mmCIF file of C-alpha atoms in Angstrom:
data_model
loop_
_atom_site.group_PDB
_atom_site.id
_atom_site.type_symbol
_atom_site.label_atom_id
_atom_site.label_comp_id
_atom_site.label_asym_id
_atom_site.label_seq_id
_atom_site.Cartn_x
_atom_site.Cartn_y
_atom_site.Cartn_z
ATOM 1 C CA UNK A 396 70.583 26.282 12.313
ATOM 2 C CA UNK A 397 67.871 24.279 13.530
ATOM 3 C CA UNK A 398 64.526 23.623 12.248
ATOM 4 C CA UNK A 399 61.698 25.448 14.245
ATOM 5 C CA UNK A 400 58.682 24.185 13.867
ATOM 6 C CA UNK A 401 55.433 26.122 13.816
ATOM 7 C CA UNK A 402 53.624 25.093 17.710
ATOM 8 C CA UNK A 403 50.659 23.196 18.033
ATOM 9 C CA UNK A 404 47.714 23.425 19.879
ATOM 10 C CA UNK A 405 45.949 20.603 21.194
ATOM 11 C CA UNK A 406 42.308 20.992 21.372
ATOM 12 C CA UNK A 407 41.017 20.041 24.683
ATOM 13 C CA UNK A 408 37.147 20.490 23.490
ATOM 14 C CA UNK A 409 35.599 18.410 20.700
ATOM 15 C CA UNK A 410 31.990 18.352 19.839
ATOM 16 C CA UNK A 411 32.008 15.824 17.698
ATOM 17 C CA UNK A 412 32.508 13.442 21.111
ATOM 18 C CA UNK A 413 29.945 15.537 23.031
ATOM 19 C CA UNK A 414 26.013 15.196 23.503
ATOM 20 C CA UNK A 415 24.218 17.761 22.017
ATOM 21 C CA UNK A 416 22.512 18.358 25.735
ATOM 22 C CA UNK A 417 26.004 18.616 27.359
ATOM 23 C CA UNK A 418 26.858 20.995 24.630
ATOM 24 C CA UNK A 419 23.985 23.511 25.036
ATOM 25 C CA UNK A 420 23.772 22.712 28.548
ATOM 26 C CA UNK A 421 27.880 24.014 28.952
ATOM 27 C CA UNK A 422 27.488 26.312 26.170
ATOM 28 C CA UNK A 423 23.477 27.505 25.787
ATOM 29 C CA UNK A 424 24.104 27.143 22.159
ATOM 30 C CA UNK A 425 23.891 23.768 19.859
ATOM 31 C CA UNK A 426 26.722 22.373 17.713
ATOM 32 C CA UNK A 427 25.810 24.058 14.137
ATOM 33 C CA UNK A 428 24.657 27.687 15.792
ATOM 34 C CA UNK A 429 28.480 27.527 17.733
ATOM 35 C CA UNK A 430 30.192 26.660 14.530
ATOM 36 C CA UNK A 431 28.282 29.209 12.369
ATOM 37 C CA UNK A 432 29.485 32.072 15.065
ATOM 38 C CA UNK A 433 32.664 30.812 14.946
ATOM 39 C CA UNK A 434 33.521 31.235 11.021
ATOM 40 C CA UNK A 435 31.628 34.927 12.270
ATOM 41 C CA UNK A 436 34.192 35.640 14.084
ATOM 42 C CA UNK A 437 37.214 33.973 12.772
ATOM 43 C CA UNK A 438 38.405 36.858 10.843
ATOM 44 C CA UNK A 439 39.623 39.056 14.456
ATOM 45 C CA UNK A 440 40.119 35.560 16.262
ATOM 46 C CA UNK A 441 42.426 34.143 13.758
ATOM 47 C CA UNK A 442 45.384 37.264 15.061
ATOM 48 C CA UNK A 443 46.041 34.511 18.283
ATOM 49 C CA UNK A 444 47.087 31.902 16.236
ATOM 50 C CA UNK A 445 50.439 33.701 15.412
ATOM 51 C CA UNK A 446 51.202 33.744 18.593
ATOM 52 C CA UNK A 447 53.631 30.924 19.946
ATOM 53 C CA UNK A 448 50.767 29.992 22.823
ATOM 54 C CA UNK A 449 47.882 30.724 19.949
ATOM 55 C CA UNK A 450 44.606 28.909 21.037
ATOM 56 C CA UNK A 451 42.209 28.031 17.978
ATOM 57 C CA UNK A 452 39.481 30.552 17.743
ATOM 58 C CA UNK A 453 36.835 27.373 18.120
ATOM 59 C CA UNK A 454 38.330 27.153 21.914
ATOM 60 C CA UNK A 455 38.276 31.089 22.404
ATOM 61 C CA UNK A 456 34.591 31.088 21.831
ATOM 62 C CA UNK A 457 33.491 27.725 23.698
ATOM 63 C CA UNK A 458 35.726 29.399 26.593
ATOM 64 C CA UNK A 459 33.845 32.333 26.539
ATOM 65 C CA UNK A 460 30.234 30.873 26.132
ATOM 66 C CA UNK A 461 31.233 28.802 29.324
ATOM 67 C CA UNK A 462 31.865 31.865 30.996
ATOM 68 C CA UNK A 463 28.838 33.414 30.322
ATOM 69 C CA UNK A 464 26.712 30.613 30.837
ATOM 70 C CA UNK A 465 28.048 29.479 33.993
ATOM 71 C CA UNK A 466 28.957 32.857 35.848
ATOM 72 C CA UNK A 467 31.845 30.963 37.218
ATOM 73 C CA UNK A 468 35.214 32.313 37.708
ATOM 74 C CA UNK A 469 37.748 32.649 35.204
ATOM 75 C CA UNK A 470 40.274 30.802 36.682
ATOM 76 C CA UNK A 471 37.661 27.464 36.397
ATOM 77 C CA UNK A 472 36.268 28.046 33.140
ATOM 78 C CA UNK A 473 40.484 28.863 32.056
ATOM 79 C CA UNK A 474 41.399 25.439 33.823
ATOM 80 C CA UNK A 475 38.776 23.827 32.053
ATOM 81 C CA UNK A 476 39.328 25.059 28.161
ATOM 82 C CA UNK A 477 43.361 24.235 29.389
ATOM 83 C CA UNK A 478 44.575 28.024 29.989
ATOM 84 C CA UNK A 479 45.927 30.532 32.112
ATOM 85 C CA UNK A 480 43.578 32.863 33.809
ATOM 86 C CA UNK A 481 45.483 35.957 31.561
ATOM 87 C CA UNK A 482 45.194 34.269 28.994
ATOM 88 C CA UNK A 483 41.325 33.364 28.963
ATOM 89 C CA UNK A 484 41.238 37.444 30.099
ATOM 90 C CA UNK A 485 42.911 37.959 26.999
ATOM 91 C CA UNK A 486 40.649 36.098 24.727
ATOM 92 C CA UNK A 487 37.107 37.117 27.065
ATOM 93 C CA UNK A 488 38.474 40.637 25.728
ATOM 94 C CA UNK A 489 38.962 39.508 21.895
ATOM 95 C CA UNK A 490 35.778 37.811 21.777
ATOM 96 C CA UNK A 491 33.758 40.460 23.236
ATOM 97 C CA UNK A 492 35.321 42.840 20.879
ATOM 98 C CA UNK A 493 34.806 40.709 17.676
ATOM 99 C CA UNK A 494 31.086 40.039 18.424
ATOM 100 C CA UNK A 495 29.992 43.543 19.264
ATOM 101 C CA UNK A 496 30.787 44.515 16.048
ATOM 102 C CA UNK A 497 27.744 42.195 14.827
ATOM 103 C CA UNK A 498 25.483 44.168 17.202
ATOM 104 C CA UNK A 499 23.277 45.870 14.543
ATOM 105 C CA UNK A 500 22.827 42.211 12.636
ATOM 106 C CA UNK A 501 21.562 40.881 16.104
ATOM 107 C CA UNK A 502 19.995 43.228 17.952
ATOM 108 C CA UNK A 503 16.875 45.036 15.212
ATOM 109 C CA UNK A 504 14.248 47.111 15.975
ATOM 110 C CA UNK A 505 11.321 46.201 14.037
ATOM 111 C CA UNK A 506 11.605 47.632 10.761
ATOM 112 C CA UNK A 507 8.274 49.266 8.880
ATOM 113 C CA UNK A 508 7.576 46.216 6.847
ATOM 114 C CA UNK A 509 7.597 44.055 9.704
ATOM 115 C CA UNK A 510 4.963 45.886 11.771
ATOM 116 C CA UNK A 511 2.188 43.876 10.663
ATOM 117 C CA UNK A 512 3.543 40.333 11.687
ATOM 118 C CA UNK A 513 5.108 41.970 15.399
ATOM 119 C CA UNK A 514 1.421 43.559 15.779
ATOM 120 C CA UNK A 515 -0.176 40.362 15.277
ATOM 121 C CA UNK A 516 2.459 38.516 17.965
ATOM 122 C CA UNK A 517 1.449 40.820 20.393
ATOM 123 C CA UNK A 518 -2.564 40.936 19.979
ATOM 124 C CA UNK A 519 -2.389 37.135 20.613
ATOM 125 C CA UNK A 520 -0.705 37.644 23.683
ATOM 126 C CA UNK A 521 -3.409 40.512 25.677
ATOM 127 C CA UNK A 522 -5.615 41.168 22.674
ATOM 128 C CA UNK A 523 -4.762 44.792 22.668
ATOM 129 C CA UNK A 524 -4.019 46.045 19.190
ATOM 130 C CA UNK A 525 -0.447 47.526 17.465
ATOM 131 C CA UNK A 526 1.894 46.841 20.250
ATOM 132 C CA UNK A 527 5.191 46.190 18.611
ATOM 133 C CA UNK A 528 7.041 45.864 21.569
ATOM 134 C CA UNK A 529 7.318 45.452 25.349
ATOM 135 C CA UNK A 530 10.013 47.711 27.687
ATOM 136 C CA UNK A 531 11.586 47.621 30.866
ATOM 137 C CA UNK A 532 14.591 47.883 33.417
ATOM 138 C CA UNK A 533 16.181 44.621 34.470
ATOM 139 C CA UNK A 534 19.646 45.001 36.860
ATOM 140 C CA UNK A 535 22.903 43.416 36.766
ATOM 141 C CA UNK A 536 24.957 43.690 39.759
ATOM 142 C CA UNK A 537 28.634 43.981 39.350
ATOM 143 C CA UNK A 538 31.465 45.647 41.922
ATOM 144 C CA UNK A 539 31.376 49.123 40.853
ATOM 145 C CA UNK A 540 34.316 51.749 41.153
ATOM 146 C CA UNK A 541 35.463 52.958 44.177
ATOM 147 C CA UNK A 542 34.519 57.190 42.934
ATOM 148 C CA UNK A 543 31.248 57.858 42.975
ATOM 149 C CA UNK A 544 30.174 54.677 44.165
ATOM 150 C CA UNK A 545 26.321 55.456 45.644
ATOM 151 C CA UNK A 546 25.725 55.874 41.760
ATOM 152 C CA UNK A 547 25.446 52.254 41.159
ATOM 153 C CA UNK A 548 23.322 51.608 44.248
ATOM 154 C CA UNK A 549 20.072 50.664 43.162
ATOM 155 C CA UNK A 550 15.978 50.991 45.053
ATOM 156 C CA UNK A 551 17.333 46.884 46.329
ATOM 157 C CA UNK A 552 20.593 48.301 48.256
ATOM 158 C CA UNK A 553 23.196 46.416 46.067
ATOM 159 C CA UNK A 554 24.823 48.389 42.928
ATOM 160 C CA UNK A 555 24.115 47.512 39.396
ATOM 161 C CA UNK A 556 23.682 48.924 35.805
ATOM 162 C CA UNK A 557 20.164 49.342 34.996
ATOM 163 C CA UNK A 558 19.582 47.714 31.445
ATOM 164 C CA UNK A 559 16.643 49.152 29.374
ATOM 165 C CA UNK A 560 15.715 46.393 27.099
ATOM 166 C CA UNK A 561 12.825 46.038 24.432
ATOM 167 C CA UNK A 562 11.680 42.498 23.528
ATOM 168 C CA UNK A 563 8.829 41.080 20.741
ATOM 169 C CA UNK A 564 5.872 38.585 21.579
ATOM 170 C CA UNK A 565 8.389 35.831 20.805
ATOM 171 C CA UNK A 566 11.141 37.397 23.374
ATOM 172 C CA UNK A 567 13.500 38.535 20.904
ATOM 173 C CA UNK A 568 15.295 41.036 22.009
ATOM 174 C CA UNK A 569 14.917 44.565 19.648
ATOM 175 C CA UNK A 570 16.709 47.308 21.729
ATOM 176 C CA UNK A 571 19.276 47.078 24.911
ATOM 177 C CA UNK A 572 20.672 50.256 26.438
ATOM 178 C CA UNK A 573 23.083 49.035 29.308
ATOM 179 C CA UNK A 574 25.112 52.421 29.800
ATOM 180 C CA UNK A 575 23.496 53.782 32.989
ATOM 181 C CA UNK A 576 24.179 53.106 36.484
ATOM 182 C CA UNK A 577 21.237 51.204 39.165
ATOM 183 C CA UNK A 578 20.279 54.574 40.319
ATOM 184 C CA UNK A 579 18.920 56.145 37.285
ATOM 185 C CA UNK A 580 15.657 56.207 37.035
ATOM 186 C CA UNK A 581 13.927 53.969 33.970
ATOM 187 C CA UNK A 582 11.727 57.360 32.640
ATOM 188 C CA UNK A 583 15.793 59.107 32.327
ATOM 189 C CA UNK A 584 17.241 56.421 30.245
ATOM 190 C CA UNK A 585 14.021 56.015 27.895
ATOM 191 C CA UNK A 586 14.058 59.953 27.700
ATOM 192 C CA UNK A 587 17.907 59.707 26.960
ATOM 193 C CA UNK A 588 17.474 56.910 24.607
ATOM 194 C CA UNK A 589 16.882 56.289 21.057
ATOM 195 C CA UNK A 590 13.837 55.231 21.442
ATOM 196 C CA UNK A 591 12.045 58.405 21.402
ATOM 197 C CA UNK A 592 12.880 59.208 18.167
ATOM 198 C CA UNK A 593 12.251 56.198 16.627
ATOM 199 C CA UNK A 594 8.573 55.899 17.834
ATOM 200 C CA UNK A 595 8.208 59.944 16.643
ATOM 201 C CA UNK A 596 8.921 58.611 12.833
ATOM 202 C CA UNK A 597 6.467 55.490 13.519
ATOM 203 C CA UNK A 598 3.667 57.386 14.847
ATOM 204 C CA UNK A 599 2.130 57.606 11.260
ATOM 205 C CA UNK A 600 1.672 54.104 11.556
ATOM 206 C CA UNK A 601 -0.397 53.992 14.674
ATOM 207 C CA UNK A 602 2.098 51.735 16.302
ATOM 208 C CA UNK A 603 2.599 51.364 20.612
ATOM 209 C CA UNK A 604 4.750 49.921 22.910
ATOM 210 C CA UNK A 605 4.006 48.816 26.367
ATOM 211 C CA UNK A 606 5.635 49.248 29.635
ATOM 212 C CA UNK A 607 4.347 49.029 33.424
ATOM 213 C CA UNK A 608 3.323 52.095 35.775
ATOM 214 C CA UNK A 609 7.593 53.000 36.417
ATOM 215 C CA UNK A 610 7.442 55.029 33.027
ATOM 216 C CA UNK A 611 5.250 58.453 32.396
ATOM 217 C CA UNK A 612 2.280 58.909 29.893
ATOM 218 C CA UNK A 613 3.447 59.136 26.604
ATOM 219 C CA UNK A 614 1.500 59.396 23.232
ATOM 220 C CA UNK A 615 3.762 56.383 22.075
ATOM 221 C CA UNK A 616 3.650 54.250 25.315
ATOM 222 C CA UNK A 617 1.130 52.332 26.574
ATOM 223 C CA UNK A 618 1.128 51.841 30.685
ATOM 224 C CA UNK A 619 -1.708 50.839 33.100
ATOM 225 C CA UNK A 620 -4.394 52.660 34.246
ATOM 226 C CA UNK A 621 -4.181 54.222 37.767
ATOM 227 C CA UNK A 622 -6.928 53.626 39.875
ATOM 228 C CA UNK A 623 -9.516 52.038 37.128
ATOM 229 C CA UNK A 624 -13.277 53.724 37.597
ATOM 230 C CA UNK A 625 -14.874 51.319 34.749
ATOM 231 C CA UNK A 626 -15.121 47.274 33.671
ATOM 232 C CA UNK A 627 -13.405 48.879 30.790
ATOM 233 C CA UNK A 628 -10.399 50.240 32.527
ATOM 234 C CA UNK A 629 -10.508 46.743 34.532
ATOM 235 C CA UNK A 630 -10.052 45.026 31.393
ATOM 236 C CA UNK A 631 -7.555 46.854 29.837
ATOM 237 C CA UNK A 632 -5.379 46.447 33.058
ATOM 238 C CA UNK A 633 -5.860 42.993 32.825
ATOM 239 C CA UNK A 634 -4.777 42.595 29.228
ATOM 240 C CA UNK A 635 -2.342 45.287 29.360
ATOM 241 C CA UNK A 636 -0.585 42.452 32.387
ATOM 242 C CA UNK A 637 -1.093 39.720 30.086
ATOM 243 C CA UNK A 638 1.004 41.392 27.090
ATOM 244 C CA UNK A 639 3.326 43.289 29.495
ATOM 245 C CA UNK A 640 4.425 39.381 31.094
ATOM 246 C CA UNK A 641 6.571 38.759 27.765
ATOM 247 C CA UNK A 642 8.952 41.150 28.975
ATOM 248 C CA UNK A 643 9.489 39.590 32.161
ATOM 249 C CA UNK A 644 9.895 36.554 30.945
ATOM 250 C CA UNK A 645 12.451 37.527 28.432
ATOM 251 C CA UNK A 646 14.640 38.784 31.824
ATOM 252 C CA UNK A 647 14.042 35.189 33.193
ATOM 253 C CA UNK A 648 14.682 33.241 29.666
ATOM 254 C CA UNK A 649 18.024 35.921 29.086
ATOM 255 C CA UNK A 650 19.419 35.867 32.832
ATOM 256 C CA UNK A 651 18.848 31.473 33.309
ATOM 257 C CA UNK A 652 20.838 30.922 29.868
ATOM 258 C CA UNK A 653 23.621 33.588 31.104
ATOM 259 C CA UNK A 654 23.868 33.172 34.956
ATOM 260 C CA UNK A 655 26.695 36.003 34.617
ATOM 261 C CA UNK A 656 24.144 38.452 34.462
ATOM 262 C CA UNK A 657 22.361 36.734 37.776
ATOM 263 C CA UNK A 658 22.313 37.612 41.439
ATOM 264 C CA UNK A 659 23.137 33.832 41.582
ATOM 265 C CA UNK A 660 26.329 33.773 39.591
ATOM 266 C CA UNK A 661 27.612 37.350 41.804
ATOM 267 C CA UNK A 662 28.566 40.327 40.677
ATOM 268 C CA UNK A 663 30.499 40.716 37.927
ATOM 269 C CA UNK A 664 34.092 42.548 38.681
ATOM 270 C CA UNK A 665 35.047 44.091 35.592
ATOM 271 C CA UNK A 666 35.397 47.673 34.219
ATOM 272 C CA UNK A 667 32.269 49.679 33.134
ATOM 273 C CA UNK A 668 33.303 49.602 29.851
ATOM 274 C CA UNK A 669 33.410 44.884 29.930
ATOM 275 C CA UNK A 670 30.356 44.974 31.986
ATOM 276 C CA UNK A 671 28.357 47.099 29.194
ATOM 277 C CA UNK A 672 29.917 44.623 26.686
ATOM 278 C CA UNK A 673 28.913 41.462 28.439
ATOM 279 C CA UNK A 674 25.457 42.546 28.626
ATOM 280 C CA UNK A 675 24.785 42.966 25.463
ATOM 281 C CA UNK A 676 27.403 40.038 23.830
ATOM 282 C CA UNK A 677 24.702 38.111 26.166
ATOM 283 C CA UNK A 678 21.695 40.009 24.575
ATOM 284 C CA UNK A 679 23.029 39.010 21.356
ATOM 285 C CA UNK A 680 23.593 35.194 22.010
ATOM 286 C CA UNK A 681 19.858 35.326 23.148
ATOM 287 C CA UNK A 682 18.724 36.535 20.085
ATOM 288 C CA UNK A 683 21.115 33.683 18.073
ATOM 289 C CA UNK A 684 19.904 31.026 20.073
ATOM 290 C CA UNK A 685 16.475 31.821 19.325
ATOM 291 C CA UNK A 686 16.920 32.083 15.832
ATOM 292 C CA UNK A 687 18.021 29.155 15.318
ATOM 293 C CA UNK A 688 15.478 27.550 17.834
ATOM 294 C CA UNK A 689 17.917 26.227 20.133
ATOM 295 C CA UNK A 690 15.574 24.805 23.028
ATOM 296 C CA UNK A 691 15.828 25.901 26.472
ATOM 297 C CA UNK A 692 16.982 23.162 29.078
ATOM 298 C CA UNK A 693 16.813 24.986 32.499
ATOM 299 C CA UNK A 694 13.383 24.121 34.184
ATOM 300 C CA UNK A 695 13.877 26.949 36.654
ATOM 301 C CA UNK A 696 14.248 30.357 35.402
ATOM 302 C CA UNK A 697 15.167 33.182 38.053
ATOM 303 C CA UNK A 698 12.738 35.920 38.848
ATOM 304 C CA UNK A 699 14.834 39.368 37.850
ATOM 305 C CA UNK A 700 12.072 42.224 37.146
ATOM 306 C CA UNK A 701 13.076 45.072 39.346
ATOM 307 C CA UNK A 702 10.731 48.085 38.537
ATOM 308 C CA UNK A 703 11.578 51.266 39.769
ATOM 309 C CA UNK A 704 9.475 54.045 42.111
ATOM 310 C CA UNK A 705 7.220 56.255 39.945
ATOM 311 C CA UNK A 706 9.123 59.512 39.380
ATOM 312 C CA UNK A 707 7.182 62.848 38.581
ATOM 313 C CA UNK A 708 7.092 63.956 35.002
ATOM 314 C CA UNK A 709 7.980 67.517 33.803
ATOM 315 C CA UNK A 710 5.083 69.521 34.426
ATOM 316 C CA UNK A 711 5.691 71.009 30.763
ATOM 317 C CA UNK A 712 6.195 68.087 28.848
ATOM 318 C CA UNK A 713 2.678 66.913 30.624
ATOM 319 C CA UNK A 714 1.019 69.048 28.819
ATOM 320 C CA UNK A 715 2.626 69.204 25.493
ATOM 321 C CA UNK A 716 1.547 65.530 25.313
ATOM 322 C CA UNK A 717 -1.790 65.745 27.049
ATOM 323 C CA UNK A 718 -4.035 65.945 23.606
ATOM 324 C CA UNK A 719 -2.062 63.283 21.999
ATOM 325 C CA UNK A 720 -2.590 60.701 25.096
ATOM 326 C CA UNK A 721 -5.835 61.550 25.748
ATOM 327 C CA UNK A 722 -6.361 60.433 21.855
ATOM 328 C CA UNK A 723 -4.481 56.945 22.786
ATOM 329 C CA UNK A 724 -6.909 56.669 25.563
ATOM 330 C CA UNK A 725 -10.249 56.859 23.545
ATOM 331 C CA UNK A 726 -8.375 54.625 20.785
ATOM 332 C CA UNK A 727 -7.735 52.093 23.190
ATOM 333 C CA UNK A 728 -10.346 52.164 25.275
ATOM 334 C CA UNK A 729 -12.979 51.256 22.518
ATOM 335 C CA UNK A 730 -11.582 47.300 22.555
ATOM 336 C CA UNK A 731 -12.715 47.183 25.827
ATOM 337 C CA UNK A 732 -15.898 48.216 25.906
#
């Protein structure tokens, strides 16, 4: 019998020969934050290297951050990393799985003892006090089913997912909800959310988030005045636009690093189910690549804030919350005397 030795990969990407620019540039991550993910997720990458065509799970990842940073198609970014395009489909898939099951360690919504710090972020921003976090609707086209396919058509004509996402003063992103189609109106998915609840067991704190005139008075959300009678009113519109900007800047920052999620890079054709996990595995690498202060080489980032039409509110919910808003108002209001 003959000898069989074990295969051998060879490695078609080293950093160690690669600019640290080219690297984050290809890969919007540096060398040490792409190594630290990668003994993350070694553990359910490490499965492909039984296999007789086995790629080493530092390739599966740079693959994959290629993908997502370049929005190109997988038979390129497979050519480049030295693949087949099943193959790279095969490890997008592994990837994606093995990092979602990190959400909860990257994505956080502020917890109590943090509320102090997050409500200090935000007054420098617009001056207006215990804001602990900015929401809104971004979309991300992709080529939706063929049943029930005027779902996914969105108020701009071209079908999507609308993604309600939360960010802090320092765009870190706190809360992503990517399961609803382009149609659905922003006020359904934060009603539908988690976020309702959450802000119910904060209230004792006197806490706020802020969002633009697309969602409904609530005695937890903060949203422009309509039609401002006072210098008062004026100048809480103005700071409330001042604060509110983080969030669409987070959409620019999160949609230039990951042109997948971009009109620019085209619509993504996958399932439901990948496109939901691409937008938030890209959520997540945001969040990474700010913690660990990787700077931000794109001059240009893309304009992507889509806000919805204002939708009439439940006539009965109005005024179960009417007494509790009209106490926000007064609350507020005194700053800007």
């Amino acid at each position: 019998m003959r000898w069989r030795h074990p295969p051998v990969y060879r490695t078609l990407v080293d950093l160690s020969t690669m600019e640290d620019r080219h690297i984050i540039l290809t890969c919007r991550l540096d060398c040490a934050t792409i190594h630290e993910l990668c003994a993350q997720l070694e553990p359910d990458l490490m499965s492909a290297i039984c296999h007789p065509t086995g790629i080493p799970p530092l390739v599966q990842v740079l693959s994959v951050l290629h993908f997502l940073a370049s929005g190109s198609f997988q038979t390129t970014v497979a050519m480049a990393s030295g693949m087949s395009q099943p193959m790279f489909s095969n490890v997008l898939t592994r990837v994606l799985s093995a990092l979602l099951k990190h959400m909860r360690s990257y994505i956080v919504f502020p917890q109590v003892e943090d509320l102090p710090t997050v409500k200090g972020d935000f007054y420098v921003l617009g001056h207006i006090p215990n804001i602990i976090g900015a929401i809104d609707g971004t979309h991300v086209a992709f080529v939706p089913p063929r049943r029930n396919e005027q779902v996914y058509r969105n108020c701009k004509s071209y079908h999507s997912m609308n993604v309600q996402t939360m960010c802090l003063a320092d765009q870190y992103i706190s809360h992503v909800n990517a399961k609803y189609p382009g149609s659905v109106h922003d006020t359904y998915i934060l009603r539908n959310s988690s976020i309702p609840y959450v802000m119910g067991q904060l209230q004792r704190h006197r806490v706020w988030l802020i969002g633009d005139s697309g969602y409904p008075n609530l005695s937890w959300l903060l949203n422009p005045v309509r039609n401002p009678r006072t210098r008062a009113e004026e100048r809480y519109n103005e700071a409330d636009g001042q604060t509110r900007r983080i969030i669409e800047q987070t959409f620019g920052r999160l949609k230039a690093r990951f042109r997948c999620l971009h009109l620019t890079g085209g619509s993504l054709y996958y399932s439901l189910k990948k496109v939901c996990q691409i937008i938030v595995a890209c959520c997540m690498l945001h969040n990474l690549a700010l913690q660990h202060q990787v700077p931000f080489l794109q001059e240009d980032g893309p304009d992507v804030g889509l806000v919805a039409a204002v939708e009439p509110v439940d006539s009965e919910v109005e005024e179960a919350e009417e007494e509790d808003i009209d106490n926000r108002y007064n609350i507020i209001m005194q700053y800007f005397q």
